[in-house]
Amino acid sequence: MRKKLLVGNWKMNKTMAETAAFAHASFELLKNANDKNIDIGVTPPYLSLQTLLNINPKLIIGAQNVHHLEKGAYTGEVSIPMLKELGVSWSLVGHSERRTYFNETDASCNLKVLALLENNMTPLYCVGETLQEFEKGVTKEVIKAQIEVGLKGVEDVREVVIAYEPVWSIGTGKNASKEIAEDICAYIRELLRAIYGGNADLVRILYGGSVKPNNIKEYMAMPNIDGALVGGASLSVESYAELINNM
Ligand code: 13P
């Protein structure tokens, strides 16, 4: 049985002071989530990681990106040992905004996934097609490459969490229907099963893209969707609380 998971991706939002306010309110969120047997977490900007860890380390706290190398001349980057030193144990990899604005590729994501796993950290690997790819009907080809290249060399897939986020649904209010989301999440599991056998059934696969308190329930009812990666609706405590309540 896969435990449900809700992750709020804050993107480039919230100052440290705003993060502290959320963290203080998060004890109640955690209590409700525990009662419902749901794991919850957030991926804040780097500067807010320490704030969250200081106030409520029981949340899953993840970075939004990592560099795959330990150190070196890579201005503006943050390494895995730096995150580990803080106590961060998760990171997003390959969010579509990183792919679009920062030229991340399936191959560069693969380096990050492997480096995180080597350091006993959990990669939350994001995949999803663009609007153009969706309209051309090539979603499954795109997802296949993202999964096969991005996870190449991964030995124990149970250590990985996957998020299917169609690019056309992110921040647009045009969420994928529950049928589309389930079809692709089931396809991802099928791809994983071909490589990893029965362990594929233990991998948590999330849907992301305009998930709101009023639509999260429909996704959670689908057999291959184990939770949600939420942007805008994860920013306020009230809305985060409603997401948990409706899961
Ligand atoms: P929205 O929930 O704001 O559409 O963002 C989704 C997302 O990109 C989460 O990573």
mmCIF file of C-alpha atoms in Angstrom, residues 1 21 48 51 54 56 62 66 102 116 120 129 171 182-184 187 197 214 218 234-235 239:
data_model
loop_
_atom_site.group_PDB
_atom_site.id
_atom_site.type_symbol
_atom_site.label_atom_id
_atom_site.label_comp_id
_atom_site.label_asym_id
_atom_site.label_seq_id
_atom_site.Cartn_x
_atom_site.Cartn_y
_atom_site.Cartn_z
ATOM 1 C CA MET A 1 0.000 0.000 0.000
ATOM 2 C CA ALA A 21 4.796 32.045 9.726
ATOM 3 C CA SER A 48 14.015 29.173 3.638
ATOM 4 C CA THR A 51 13.891 28.232 8.714
ATOM 5 C CA ASN A 54 14.452 24.836 12.681
ATOM 6 C CA ASN A 56 9.129 22.031 12.064
ATOM 7 C CA GLY A 62 13.045 19.424 -0.012
ATOM 8 C CA VAL A 66 20.580 20.482 -6.793
ATOM 9 C CA PHE A 102 17.391 26.614 -17.223
ATOM 10 C CA LEU A 116 20.868 12.200 -4.769
ATOM 11 C CA ASN A 120 20.573 8.575 0.468
ATOM 12 C CA GLU A 129 4.784 17.054 -21.903
ATOM 13 C CA GLY A 171 -0.209 27.605 -13.218
ATOM 14 C CA GLU A 182 -4.563 8.511 -14.457
ATOM 15 C CA ASP A 183 -3.796 7.276 -17.963
ATOM 16 C CA ILE A 184 -0.299 8.799 -17.867
ATOM 17 C CA TYR A 187 1.633 4.389 -18.141
ATOM 18 C CA GLY A 197 9.193 -5.561 -11.922
ATOM 19 C CA ASN A 214 -11.792 21.651 -4.996
ATOM 20 C CA GLU A 218 -10.910 13.421 -7.983
ATOM 21 C CA SER A 234 0.147 25.250 -1.362
ATOM 22 C CA LEU A 235 1.211 28.766 -0.451
ATOM 23 C CA SER A 239 -5.495 26.317 1.311
#
